[in-house]
Every structure is written in structure tokens, then in C-alpha cells.
Amino acid sequence: MADTHVPAQSDSLESINTGPARPVALENIETRLNELWREVASTAQNRGGSGAVTMAQVLNLIVHAPSYDAASEYMQETELITGRHPCRVISMVQDHDDPDMPVQGLVSMFCQIPPAGGRQVCCEQVTVTSGSNSLRQLPAAVLPLLLSDLPVFLWWPQGAPFDDYVFRQLADSLNRLIVDSATFENPEGTLSRISSVLKSNWPRLASTDMNWGRLTTWREIIASFFDGPALRPYLERIGRVTIEYSMSGKGRTVNRGQALMMAGWLASRLGWQANDNAYRLVHADDQLPPIVHLSLRSGKRPVEIYLRPTMRQAEVPGSLCKVRLVVPTQGTAGQQGEVQASFEVALCDEPGDPGDAWSEVQVEGMTPTHRNIHLDAFSRADLLDIELEVYSRDKVYEETMNMVAALIKGVSSGRDTEGPRRLISGEAISAAQTQPPRNRPPGTPGTPGNTPRGNMP
Amino acid sequence: MVTLLNTNIIDNPLREGLRFQHSADPCVIVIFGVTGDLAHRKLLPALYNLAVERRLPANSAIVGFARRELSDDVFREQARESIEKYSRNKPSQRPALWDTFVKGLYYVQSNFDDPEGFRTLAARLTEVDAERGTLGNRIYYLSTPPEYYTPIVNNLGAAGLANTMAAVTATAPPDGSGNGSSGNGGNGAAANTVQLNTGYLSTGQLAPLPGTDTSWKRIIVEKPFGRDLASAQQLNRDIGEIFTEEQIYRIDHYLGKETVQNILVFRFANGIWEPIWSRRYIDNVQITVAESLGVEDRASYYDTSGALRDMLQNHMMQLLTLVAMEPPAAFETQAVRDEKAKVLRAIKPFTIQEVAHNTVRGQYGPGAIYGKPVPGYRQEHGVPPTSETETYVAARFFVDNWRWSGVPFYLRHGKRLPKRDTEIAIQFKPAPLSLFQHTAADEMQPNALVLHIQPDEGISITFESKVPGPNIRLRSVDMTFRYGASFGVEVTDAYERLIMDCMMGDSTLFTRRDEVELMWQIATSILDGWSHIPAPTFPNYRAGSWGPANADMLVERDGRTWRRLL
């Protein structure tokens, strides 16, 4: 019942690490892990502790990585949340660009020590690698490593997994899939498929999206506008919504994932229906990608939603920067219609804390209120931390995604696969991305100069 | 845990699936004794944290009330300093946010027994309602020395501040000097500027008409709630004359702790414990609240209170009720409190002879804590050198019902014990027959289930295991679940949780009138007994030890021992 989310941080915590992951034959992984538990216990004892190590595992977390380097990066992020989610992390590397990468396992252990010098909580870290010629063996290598009776999460940090061979083999064993639509090459196309693909193929698999997690604070603030009885009636009369989103910091990639989910959330919660061909592009500014105009209705009342790109830069492509809900004066419509009430939340433009924001409510005949607020900026580890607390389906998310699918039906049939990001032609201007040199895990035959993870004890 | 629907909370479809399904009504929190330690260390930081995390309705206000002469500005500055020092969210981290928060802080100077001060308060509250749109909703927080509780309550009543209808009639100050704001009595003169809110913004058009006011008034009463049964009953009567039981929130911050709330979840959300949670399998229950600190700067209060009143009568009895209660019919306020009260009713108050047999008191002498010498209680600053106040108490209780008959509940609490540790240990009966004949009998330890409350919140279970080797040798091992708090992750502060519950109108985690009186009935029987039997010679335990030798006797007489807390 954690009311408060505290950002995942391990800076202040002492840790024990068993050093760089060591290669081990797949059939010996469990044995090796047992040895590591003993090593950790003895390290703890040498440091003056009681020697007791908490062996508690609450879940399995499979992490998909397109390269060994990426796997190391993700593993470090999972270490930040070890204390809250003691688990077995199985990082599965599918290196499509390395045909000769063998299927092999590497194991290590990471333990967090509470500040008071209490006992450790540890994560077992297993990495299983595969290359393009061996990836069909990967599912059979991963499945036996799952701890029985514990929920299985799959975190797919980059792109969408639905067409991936390994994912399709594992899907029946999973409880919850975590994707991040901020990394989708074709967010519209993929988001429109998520609900139908899951429903038809893996109806029991719960899924979520880190981009959905990024909207939580926005949703809370927007909901709070309408908590009181005085303003609650305006919720039924919203006729126009403007959602502004940022470009990616690196290129100027367009990703309307968050904006679409915000629109889908409002529409599904408030019972709006998408009109046929609801999605329309409006070219308003030569410097910017087009605005998306979504047309919906609430009963007979029209509702317009505009997804507007801004020049504002953000680390996560498509991050929201403003949401404005407008109740038009009766009889006026369209983007320029007269306003009876407006409810707005936006990030501050001035440099400062990136979470600084304001909210404003203006209602005809009332004193406007303007307030400074703070929007929590969640790191990927924070978002993962939050998602791992939920074991079941998220009905509100699923209804949102159904609505997103209805809003963008037939717009884009592009599919997401992993690999280098491609941009949708005509929609984006992007800096060329270069592929960094690839490393292989230690012990791999023909390993080029690889960089072990800097996590020696 | 339990969130009850408040009648003022309306269904907001956007709330579905969010952390908080409902939000509280905006209100004014009036803190009596706001210049005191509790307000500055706990209450103001808790309110600021709630504001930062957007749980406090944006237009809520805080009115400090105390004897010291302060302006609003000085009060605001002092609040900022304390929040900066004691809160996990610091004003300096987010100045813009602080600017918004600080505008809702006000100060009223008065003695607690001065009716004029309460008339000033009433006028001030009316202004705040107009300025902030707080709709006449109030929480009165009694954070003063207990002798002021009754005068404050009486004055609140006299000033018409205690209940809804009275509040409506009191909105026009008796002397007619309303400073231009006529309040929420329905006067439309200020309609364009008055913000009568409800959630976010407000409107003068929605000012309630007299008689239709739906505002609420609640009062939070800090401990100590009385100093024996008679005074607790009197206090209940005094407050009850002005406020209804539904308006009264007797705070016990232990109940706001995550682990304490988890006792109920642990017991009633898991199928495996309930069948063995009775006299059939449980040998005894030990509740320990060990503190390594001495009296610190609380000597003047503590010396008139002592360990029994300060800890056992309230916090420890609450822990006992949560462990021993029957499953409630529903997870609702009254159902939970009914079951807790039933446990207390099943504990018979002691006779004088029983007090001698079932309780132990102690007072620490000089010793050492964590290797550093510390003075004895009588040498502490502010403690009379001949003080007979107990700093240690241990007691053996029986809960006389079908579930617990014959199972002793051993409670112990002391200051200057070797370490800080609060836990509830459920000791199970030993295996009925030892199959391992060549094993030393004392190697076999009965199973224990331990609920750790602080500092390392968590749950552990110990069981016997074979030591690897050719011989059968047994060793107790434990399996532990630890809360986030153990790993440096902060959990919601108990005060934040409880203030929020009060704002939401959920009194599950507060103590009901009958509970508080039943707890005092038991504690008072011990106090009476102590006054009739010869007192032990104090000091009778060394600082840094586990208490007086008699406390060990209390348990060893039954063929048991206290758990060793390592």
C-alpha cells in the first residue's frame, strides 16, 4: 500500500556485487547461483554483518535486449529496484547482427544492503545470449530458468515484441508484458494493434506501457480539477481538448504515443465515441509536423481533440507538455470557438526544475486560479519499479488502448520491430543514428575487445 | 486500507484506476499549539508533503493557533524553517511550490482558554473560507498540553465552530466586525471574489444557503488521552458535549504505520495463518517495544506519565488488539473497531494481587548504550532525583475468549534498552514429539512468526533445519520478508496517512471512545495495584540492559523466556 513512490535510487545504499557476470553452461546455472548465494553470505559476514542473507524472490523479470551492451545497461537499471523487488532477472540477448553469438549463460548476483547495516536483499542476474543463427534456441534456454509459482514479467524496453519469434514462444508463460511506446518506430501503427493482437493471441497476458506510466501524474492533476461538486458538471460538457507534445531531444522524431493515450484515456473515461475516420492531419506550420485532429462525439455533442507538436525538446520523444480542456460556450464550436470554462495543466517554459509546472482553471463568472505544481519526472527504473508492483490487468489502460485503436483505425498499418529506429517518411526529421561498436560477453569465442561491466565489489 | 465514501465526495470518472480513487474536500486545518514540537517536527512537514504530492486539496489552508505573539509572516517563516529541517520534501527544492503552499498558512494568537481568541479565530476562519474556498470544512488538531483539551473544545463550542449548523450562524462575528467578508452564510455581496470551492476552484454562486450547509468539522485529539480511566472518561464526556463521536479522531500514530496496518492484511488476506491463529497452535505472544533512547527533552511530561501510560496503555494495547481480534464482518470502520473493542473487553482488569503477579516495573540507572556511557533516569535533565516514575513496564495478559484462552500475551516496553526494536512475536507450540532422539533437547526451538514494526519493518518466520554434516544437528533459520523502508525507501509517514484519513472522513485507524476507555480500564487496574503494593527499589536496571531481573521471572515462571532480540 505504498502511497508514495520514491524514485529508485541506489546511490545512498551499499551493495554487494559478485563482480562481472561469469559464463556458465546453461544446465549449471542453478548450481552457480547457489554458489553465489554462499559467496554473498560470506562477504556479508566478513563485513561484520550477521551473515544472514535474505533469500526472497518475489517475481521473475525477463528483459529483452538487442545486444549484450544493451543487456548490461538494462541490468544496471534493474539493480536500482532490487531492494523493492527481489527477483530473478533473466536478460535475454537477441543479437540479430551477430550471427555467431552462441547461446550461453552468464550469472551474477547483486545485493542491496539497507543503511542500518541490516540484511541484504539480492537479485539473481542471469544473462542468456543468442545471435541471429541461434535465437531459435533462446526460448528453451530461458523457460527452465523461471522460478516456479512466481509471476513472470517481460520487460521489452525497445520497440514492440508482437512479431518476434522468441516473444511468441514465451508469451504463454508470461503474466505481464511491459513495453515502452516512446521507443516505437511507428507508434500509431503499433498502438492501434496492441489491444487486438493481445486479445486474439494471448487473452490472459496483461500488458502495460511505460508511456502510460508517464501519464499518471497528468491524469491525477486533470482528475483533481473535477473532484468538487462545483466543477464536476463541466466534465460532461468538455467540447475541445488540446494536447501538446514535445519532439525528441535527439532528432525531431514525432511520437504521438503519449498524446494519443491521453486522448484515449479522456475519451474512454468520459464515454466519448470516435467518429468514422476520426483521425485527420492538419498542416498548420511548415516548421512543424502536422497537427492531428480527432473527431469524436459525446451523445450528439461533438468533441474535438487536437494533438499538437511543439518545438519543446524532451528526453523522451512525445512527452506531454500541455493539456487544455475547454468547455465551449453553447452554440460555438471548432478550434476558435468561445470558451465558457478551461482547465489547463502545463510544464513551465522557464528553465528550472524540469518538473515545474502550473495548472489553471478559468470559468466564466469566477475568479481564475493559477497554481504552481510539480510533475514527477520518472526515470525508466522508476517506471519499471511502479509497473512491477502491479500483477494484474489494468482495466483503465486496456480501455484506453481500445479507444486509441478506434481513434486511429486504418490510419497506419506499419509495424514495429526491434532494431535501428526508422522514421515515418514525411513525418519527421531525424539525426542519423550510428551504431556503436558491439561487445560480446566475456568468454565468448572470438570476442572482440569487450568492456566488462564496471560493477566490481 | 479502508477508504470510506464521504458523502461530500462525488463520483469522478477520471479517478478510476488512479492511486487515489477519491480526493478529500478542501478544508482548513486549525492546529492548536502550533508553536510546539509536534507541530513543527511532524504536522507541518506532513501537511507540506501531502501538498507536494498533490494529496492535499490545492486550496486547503492551515491556521496555526498558539499563545506566542506571531504575525502570519513570522509564522510562515518559522514553518518554512521547520519543514526545511524535518520534511523529506524541502521548500528550497521547489520554491514555486512553496510559494503556493505558504499562501495558505495563517496564524491566530490567543490563550487556549480565552473565549475572545476563539471569536477572533471564527472571524479569521470566515475570511479564510472566503479567500480560499474551504467551504466551512475544518479539522481542529489538538497538539497542546492535555490540560488545554477541554478549554479548547468548550471554546470551539461557544464560538459556534464545532458543528455545521452552529458554524452557519456564527459566520457573522458577534461584534459585527467581519472585515468585509461575510462568509459562507449565503450573503451574495462578495460573490464575484468569494471562492467557495469544492475541489479546485470555487464560485460564489454555489455558496450554501443557511440550513443546507454540508460542511464538516472534525477534531483530532493527540495522546495522552487522559491519565487514568476517570480522566479519560471525563475527557470523552467533555469533548462529547461539543462534538459527536463521528467528529472525534483520537490519534494513535502507531496505527498509521504501514507495518501495523499490514498486520490485518497479513492475517486476513492469507489463508494459511487463520487456521493456526489460536490457542491450539500458539503458545504465547510477545510484544516488545524497546527504545535505546532515554527521556531526552520530554522529562517534564514523561515524569508525570511513565512507561505504562506513555506506551503500554495505548500503542501496545492497540498492537495486541490487532493480533488477537477476530476477522471483522467487513473491512469497514465500525466493524474493525467492534472487533478490537471485543478483544479489550475479553482482557479482565487486574486485582491488586494479580498486578503483583502479572506486572513488573523498572527504572533505569546509569549504564551504557552502544558503548557510550549514559546517565540514569534520575540524573537526566529535568527529572527529580527521587523520581519513582517507571521507565520500564512488562505485563502478562490473558484474552479470555475461545480463541485465546490460556495463551499469555507478554508485553514489555522500556527506555534505555540495548537497541531500538518493536516487534510482535507469535511463538508456536513445539513439535509434539521429538523424533531426533540424539539431539540435545534444547537445540529444538519452537517456531516463531515475528512481525517487525520498527526499525526494520518486515515479517520473518523461524523454523528448524538440519545443519549439514553426518550427525543430526538442528539449527533455527529464518525466512524474512522486509519492507521497502529497510532499504532506504521511504514509506508514507504515519501522520500523513492519518491526517489524510481524517480529511477523507475515515476513522478506522483512530481509536473509538469505548476502545480508549477499555484500554484505560486495564491500565488503571495496574496503576491502582502499583499504588497498593510496595514499589521496587529504583533504579532496578542498568541502561543498556534488557530490563529488571523480575521481568525475566515473569516469563520464566511460566517455563518460557523472552525472545532475544539481536
PDB file of C-alpha atoms in Angstrom, chain B residues 294-489:
ATOM      1  CA  GLY B 294      16.184   7.933  27.390  1.00  0.00           C
ATOM      2  CA  VAL B 295      13.667  10.671  28.131  1.00  0.00           C
ATOM      3  CA  GLU B 296      15.558  13.220  26.018  1.00  0.00           C
ATOM      4  CA  ASP B 297      13.863  16.600  26.357  1.00  0.00           C
ATOM      5  CA  ARG B 298      10.486  15.223  27.460  1.00  0.00           C
ATOM      6  CA  ALA B 299      11.309  14.863  31.135  1.00  0.00           C
ATOM      7  CA  SER B 300       8.633  17.214  32.392  1.00  0.00           C
ATOM      8  CA  TYR B 301       5.924  15.283  30.580  1.00  0.00           C
ATOM      9  CA  TYR B 302       7.421  11.832  30.999  1.00  0.00           C
ATOM     10  CA  ASP B 303       7.997  12.051  34.716  1.00  0.00           C
ATOM     11  CA  THR B 304       4.290  12.562  35.314  1.00  0.00           C
ATOM     12  CA  SER B 305       3.395   9.867  32.844  1.00  0.00           C
ATOM     13  CA  GLY B 306       5.740   6.878  32.863  1.00  0.00           C
ATOM     14  CA  ALA B 307       6.118   3.873  30.621  1.00  0.00           C
ATOM     15  CA  LEU B 308       2.701   2.369  31.306  1.00  0.00           C
ATOM     16  CA  ARG B 309       0.751   5.474  30.349  1.00  0.00           C
ATOM     17  CA  ASP B 310       3.111   6.570  27.608  1.00  0.00           C
ATOM     18  CA  MET B 311       3.324   3.324  25.681  1.00  0.00           C
ATOM     19  CA  LEU B 312       1.583   0.269  27.068  1.00  0.00           C
ATOM     20  CA  GLN B 313      -1.848   1.740  27.628  1.00  0.00           C
ATOM     21  CA  ASN B 314      -2.206   2.962  24.056  1.00  0.00           C
ATOM     22  CA  HIS B 315       0.254   1.778  21.397  1.00  0.00           C
ATOM     23  CA  MET B 316       0.967  -1.666  22.789  1.00  0.00           C
ATOM     24  CA  MET B 317      -2.649  -2.429  23.602  1.00  0.00           C
ATOM     25  CA  GLN B 318      -3.510  -1.450  20.042  1.00  0.00           C
ATOM     26  CA  LEU B 319      -0.927  -3.893  18.716  1.00  0.00           C
ATOM     27  CA  LEU B 320      -2.375  -6.566  20.965  1.00  0.00           C
ATOM     28  CA  THR B 321      -5.883  -5.998  19.670  1.00  0.00           C
ATOM     29  CA  LEU B 322      -4.772  -6.242  16.051  1.00  0.00           C
ATOM     30  CA  VAL B 323      -3.045  -9.550  16.697  1.00  0.00           C
ATOM     31  CA  ALA B 324      -5.854 -11.018  18.744  1.00  0.00           C
ATOM     32  CA  MET B 325      -9.013  -9.706  17.069  1.00  0.00           C
ATOM     33  CA  GLU B 326     -11.482 -11.897  15.213  1.00  0.00           C
ATOM     34  CA  PRO B 327     -11.913 -11.329  11.482  1.00  0.00           C
ATOM     35  CA  PRO B 328     -14.254  -8.344  11.112  1.00  0.00           C
ATOM     36  CA  ALA B 329     -17.536  -8.819   9.287  1.00  0.00           C
ATOM     37  CA  ALA B 330     -16.363  -6.277   6.734  1.00  0.00           C
ATOM     38  CA  PHE B 331     -13.316  -4.153   6.254  1.00  0.00           C
ATOM     39  CA  GLU B 332     -15.133  -1.098   7.443  1.00  0.00           C
ATOM     40  CA  THR B 333     -14.538   1.359  10.208  1.00  0.00           C
ATOM     41  CA  GLN B 334     -17.083   0.223  12.741  1.00  0.00           C
ATOM     42  CA  ALA B 335     -16.673  -3.478  12.018  1.00  0.00           C
ATOM     43  CA  VAL B 336     -12.915  -3.299  12.578  1.00  0.00           C
ATOM     44  CA  ARG B 337     -13.284  -1.217  15.730  1.00  0.00           C
ATOM     45  CA  ASP B 338     -16.011  -3.513  17.068  1.00  0.00           C
ATOM     46  CA  GLU B 339     -13.668  -6.473  16.897  1.00  0.00           C
ATOM     47  CA  LYS B 340     -10.828  -4.556  18.504  1.00  0.00           C
ATOM     48  CA  ALA B 341     -13.092  -3.481  21.341  1.00  0.00           C
ATOM     49  CA  LYS B 342     -14.183  -7.101  21.858  1.00  0.00           C
ATOM     50  CA  VAL B 343     -10.581  -8.121  22.473  1.00  0.00           C
ATOM     51  CA  LEU B 344     -10.189  -5.389  25.064  1.00  0.00           C
ATOM     52  CA  ARG B 345     -13.392  -6.486  26.765  1.00  0.00           C
ATOM     53  CA  ALA B 346     -12.000 -10.010  26.990  1.00  0.00           C
ATOM     54  CA  ILE B 347      -8.987  -8.797  28.968  1.00  0.00           C
ATOM     55  CA  LYS B 348     -10.058  -8.635  32.573  1.00  0.00           C
ATOM     56  CA  PRO B 349      -8.674  -5.755  34.633  1.00  0.00           C
ATOM     57  CA  PHE B 350      -6.264  -6.993  37.310  1.00  0.00           C
ATOM     58  CA  THR B 351      -6.938  -7.222  41.010  1.00  0.00           C
ATOM     59  CA  ILE B 352      -4.195  -5.902  43.290  1.00  0.00           C
ATOM     60  CA  GLN B 353      -2.859  -9.423  43.814  1.00  0.00           C
ATOM     61  CA  GLU B 354      -2.895 -10.029  40.081  1.00  0.00           C
ATOM     62  CA  VAL B 355      -0.952  -6.832  39.481  1.00  0.00           C
ATOM     63  CA  ALA B 356       1.792  -8.085  41.771  1.00  0.00           C
ATOM     64  CA  HIS B 357       1.843 -11.384  39.928  1.00  0.00           C
ATOM     65  CA  ASN B 358       1.467 -10.181  36.331  1.00  0.00           C
ATOM     66  CA  THR B 359       3.329  -6.910  36.050  1.00  0.00           C
ATOM     67  CA  VAL B 360       6.848  -5.609  36.510  1.00  0.00           C
ATOM     68  CA  ARG B 361       8.028  -2.032  36.544  1.00  0.00           C
ATOM     69  CA  GLY B 362      11.522  -0.678  36.388  1.00  0.00           C
ATOM     70  CA  GLN B 363      13.606   2.438  36.143  1.00  0.00           C
ATOM     71  CA  TYR B 364      16.999   2.660  34.522  1.00  0.00           C
ATOM     72  CA  GLY B 365      20.169   3.574  36.325  1.00  0.00           C
ATOM     73  CA  PRO B 366      23.409   4.713  34.717  1.00  0.00           C
ATOM     74  CA  GLY B 367      24.865   2.410  32.102  1.00  0.00           C
ATOM     75  CA  ALA B 368      25.984   2.420  28.501  1.00  0.00           C
ATOM     76  CA  ILE B 369      24.218   2.442  25.151  1.00  0.00           C
ATOM     77  CA  TYR B 370      26.107   1.452  22.045  1.00  0.00           C
ATOM     78  CA  GLY B 371      29.323   1.596  24.077  1.00  0.00           C
ATOM     79  CA  LYS B 372      28.773   5.137  25.314  1.00  0.00           C
ATOM     80  CA  PRO B 373      28.108   5.864  28.989  1.00  0.00           C
ATOM     81  CA  VAL B 374      24.691   7.353  29.684  1.00  0.00           C
ATOM     82  CA  PRO B 375      23.184   8.724  32.909  1.00  0.00           C
ATOM     83  CA  GLY B 376      20.447   7.057  34.898  1.00  0.00           C
ATOM     84  CA  TYR B 377      16.876   8.295  34.703  1.00  0.00           C
ATOM     85  CA  ARG B 378      17.149  10.247  37.942  1.00  0.00           C
ATOM     86  CA  GLN B 379      20.227  12.009  36.614  1.00  0.00           C
ATOM     87  CA  GLU B 380      18.512  13.084  33.404  1.00  0.00           C
ATOM     88  CA  HIS B 381      17.925  16.798  32.911  1.00  0.00           C
ATOM     89  CA  GLY B 382      14.580  17.831  34.373  1.00  0.00           C
ATOM     90  CA  VAL B 383      13.924  14.613  36.304  1.00  0.00           C
ATOM     91  CA  PRO B 384      13.582  14.868  40.084  1.00  0.00           C
ATOM     92  CA  PRO B 385      16.448  12.962  41.754  1.00  0.00           C
ATOM     93  CA  THR B 386      13.976  10.895  43.760  1.00  0.00           C
ATOM     94  CA  SER B 387      11.596  10.176  40.906  1.00  0.00           C
ATOM     95  CA  GLU B 388       9.594   6.971  41.255  1.00  0.00           C
ATOM     96  CA  THR B 389       8.400   7.062  37.649  1.00  0.00           C
ATOM     97  CA  GLU B 390       8.752   3.786  35.792  1.00  0.00           C
ATOM     98  CA  THR B 391      10.718   3.725  32.539  1.00  0.00           C
ATOM     99  CA  TYR B 392      10.116   0.026  32.026  1.00  0.00           C
ATOM    100  CA  VAL B 393       6.951  -1.992  32.185  1.00  0.00           C
ATOM    101  CA  ALA B 394       6.247  -5.627  31.482  1.00  0.00           C
ATOM    102  CA  ALA B 395       2.911  -7.354  31.863  1.00  0.00           C
ATOM    103  CA  ARG B 396       1.242 -10.662  31.219  1.00  0.00           C
ATOM    104  CA  PHE B 397      -2.297 -10.531  29.872  1.00  0.00           C
ATOM    105  CA  PHE B 398      -4.826 -13.185  29.015  1.00  0.00           C
ATOM    106  CA  VAL B 399      -7.519 -12.660  26.424  1.00  0.00           C
ATOM    107  CA  ASP B 400     -10.382 -14.653  27.855  1.00  0.00           C
ATOM    108  CA  ASN B 401     -12.207 -15.848  24.797  1.00  0.00           C
ATOM    109  CA  TRP B 402     -12.432 -19.116  22.924  1.00  0.00           C
ATOM    110  CA  ARG B 403      -9.603 -18.324  20.584  1.00  0.00           C
ATOM    111  CA  TRP B 404      -7.056 -17.240  23.164  1.00  0.00           C
ATOM    112  CA  SER B 405      -7.987 -18.814  26.461  1.00  0.00           C
ATOM    113  CA  GLY B 406      -4.814 -19.769  28.309  1.00  0.00           C
ATOM    114  CA  VAL B 407      -2.413 -18.114  25.865  1.00  0.00           C
ATOM    115  CA  PRO B 408      -0.305 -15.488  27.637  1.00  0.00           C
ATOM    116  CA  PHE B 409       0.370 -12.208  25.903  1.00  0.00           C
ATOM    117  CA  TYR B 410       3.635 -10.849  27.283  1.00  0.00           C
ATOM    118  CA  LEU B 411       4.150  -7.143  26.736  1.00  0.00           C
ATOM    119  CA  ARG B 412       7.333  -5.293  27.578  1.00  0.00           C
ATOM    120  CA  HIS B 413       8.469  -1.772  26.964  1.00  0.00           C
ATOM    121  CA  GLY B 414      11.419   0.129  28.279  1.00  0.00           C
ATOM    122  CA  LYS B 415      13.636   3.071  27.706  1.00  0.00           C
ATOM    123  CA  ARG B 416      17.401   2.730  27.520  1.00  0.00           C
ATOM    124  CA  LEU B 417      17.231  -0.875  26.416  1.00  0.00           C
ATOM    125  CA  PRO B 418      20.162  -2.067  24.288  1.00  0.00           C
ATOM    126  CA  LYS B 419      18.546  -1.301  20.944  1.00  0.00           C
ATOM    127  CA  ARG B 420      15.501   0.175  19.314  1.00  0.00           C
ATOM    128  CA  ASP B 421      13.206  -2.585  18.253  1.00  0.00           C
ATOM    129  CA  THR B 422       9.461  -3.023  18.081  1.00  0.00           C
ATOM    130  CA  GLU B 423       8.112  -6.424  17.241  1.00  0.00           C
ATOM    131  CA  ILE B 424       5.291  -8.842  17.786  1.00  0.00           C
ATOM    132  CA  ALA B 425       6.408 -12.440  18.099  1.00  0.00           C
ATOM    133  CA  ILE B 426       3.916 -15.243  17.776  1.00  0.00           C
ATOM    134  CA  GLN B 427       5.536 -18.265  19.429  1.00  0.00           C
ATOM    135  CA  PHE B 428       4.086 -21.551  18.273  1.00  0.00           C
ATOM    136  CA  LYS B 429       3.883 -24.688  20.335  1.00  0.00           C
ATOM    137  CA  PRO B 430       6.796 -27.065  19.948  1.00  0.00           C
ATOM    138  CA  ALA B 431       6.540 -30.158  17.803  1.00  0.00           C
ATOM    139  CA  PRO B 432       4.551 -32.699  19.834  1.00  0.00           C
ATOM    140  CA  LEU B 433       7.224 -35.350  19.722  1.00  0.00           C
ATOM    141  CA  SER B 434      10.920 -35.157  19.078  1.00  0.00           C
ATOM    142  CA  LEU B 435      11.921 -37.781  16.544  1.00  0.00           C
ATOM    143  CA  PHE B 436      15.529 -36.792  16.776  1.00  0.00           C
ATOM    144  CA  GLN B 437      16.343 -38.637  19.951  1.00  0.00           C
ATOM    145  CA  HIS B 438      20.044 -37.996  19.914  1.00  0.00           C
ATOM    146  CA  THR B 439      19.604 -34.308  19.524  1.00  0.00           C
ATOM    147  CA  ALA B 440      20.092 -32.121  22.521  1.00  0.00           C
ATOM    148  CA  ALA B 441      16.568 -31.208  23.560  1.00  0.00           C
ATOM    149  CA  ASP B 442      17.393 -27.550  23.970  1.00  0.00           C
ATOM    150  CA  GLU B 443      18.546 -27.387  20.396  1.00  0.00           C
ATOM    151  CA  MET B 444      14.960 -27.591  19.302  1.00  0.00           C
ATOM    152  CA  GLN B 445      13.347 -24.203  19.180  1.00  0.00           C
ATOM    153  CA  PRO B 446       9.640 -23.726  18.669  1.00  0.00           C
ATOM    154  CA  ASN B 447       8.643 -21.880  15.517  1.00  0.00           C
ATOM    155  CA  ALA B 448       8.146 -18.169  15.760  1.00  0.00           C
ATOM    156  CA  LEU B 449       6.443 -15.780  13.451  1.00  0.00           C
ATOM    157  CA  VAL B 450       7.703 -12.263  14.015  1.00  0.00           C
ATOM    158  CA  LEU B 451       6.080  -9.078  12.796  1.00  0.00           C
ATOM    159  CA  HIS B 452       8.774  -6.424  12.892  1.00  0.00           C
ATOM    160  CA  ILE B 453       7.303  -2.964  13.316  1.00  0.00           C
ATOM    161  CA  GLN B 454      10.435  -0.843  13.554  1.00  0.00           C
ATOM    162  CA  PRO B 455      13.107  -0.033  12.678  1.00  0.00           C
ATOM    163  CA  ASP B 456      13.327  -2.871  10.122  1.00  0.00           C
ATOM    164  CA  GLU B 457       9.750  -3.306   9.059  1.00  0.00           C
ATOM    165  CA  GLY B 458       9.019  -6.803   7.896  1.00  0.00           C
ATOM    166  CA  ILE B 459       7.884 -10.290   8.742  1.00  0.00           C
ATOM    167  CA  SER B 460      10.018 -13.308   9.496  1.00  0.00           C
ATOM    168  CA  ILE B 461       9.394 -16.898  10.391  1.00  0.00           C
ATOM    169  CA  THR B 462      11.870 -19.175  12.098  1.00  0.00           C
ATOM    170  CA  PHE B 463      11.974 -22.906  11.696  1.00  0.00           C
ATOM    171  CA  GLU B 464      14.306 -25.755  12.450  1.00  0.00           C
ATOM    172  CA  SER B 465      16.695 -27.026   9.861  1.00  0.00           C
ATOM    173  CA  LYS B 466      19.372 -29.679   9.757  1.00  0.00           C
ATOM    174  CA  VAL B 467      22.944 -28.476   9.981  1.00  0.00           C
ATOM    175  CA  PRO B 468      24.813 -30.105   7.097  1.00  0.00           C
ATOM    176  CA  GLY B 469      27.005 -32.950   8.289  1.00  0.00           C
ATOM    177  CA  PRO B 470      26.928 -36.606   9.238  1.00  0.00           C
ATOM    178  CA  ASN B 471      25.090 -36.006  12.513  1.00  0.00           C
ATOM    179  CA  ILE B 472      21.596 -34.783  13.098  1.00  0.00           C
ATOM    180  CA  ARG B 473      22.085 -31.330  14.442  1.00  0.00           C
ATOM    181  CA  LEU B 474      19.389 -28.715  14.331  1.00  0.00           C
ATOM    182  CA  ARG B 475      19.595 -25.036  13.849  1.00  0.00           C
ATOM    183  CA  SER B 476      16.922 -22.362  13.714  1.00  0.00           C
ATOM    184  CA  VAL B 477      16.941 -20.484  10.464  1.00  0.00           C
ATOM    185  CA  ASP B 478      14.704 -17.669   9.486  1.00  0.00           C
ATOM    186  CA  MET B 479      12.934 -16.582   6.409  1.00  0.00           C
ATOM    187  CA  THR B 480      12.361 -12.878   6.260  1.00  0.00           C
ATOM    188  CA  PHE B 481      10.287 -10.505   4.273  1.00  0.00           C
ATOM    189  CA  ARG B 482      11.362  -6.886   4.627  1.00  0.00           C
ATOM    190  CA  TYR B 483       9.545  -3.756   3.700  1.00  0.00           C
ATOM    191  CA  GLY B 484      10.893  -1.078   1.453  1.00  0.00           C
ATOM    192  CA  ALA B 485      11.737   1.033   4.460  1.00  0.00           C
ATOM    193  CA  SER B 486      14.557  -1.343   5.278  1.00  0.00           C
ATOM    194  CA  PHE B 487      16.215  -0.459   2.041  1.00  0.00           C
ATOM    195  CA  GLY B 488      16.195   3.280   2.294  1.00  0.00           C
ATOM    196  CA  VAL B 489      12.905   3.665   0.504  1.00  0.00           C
TER     197      VAL B 489
END
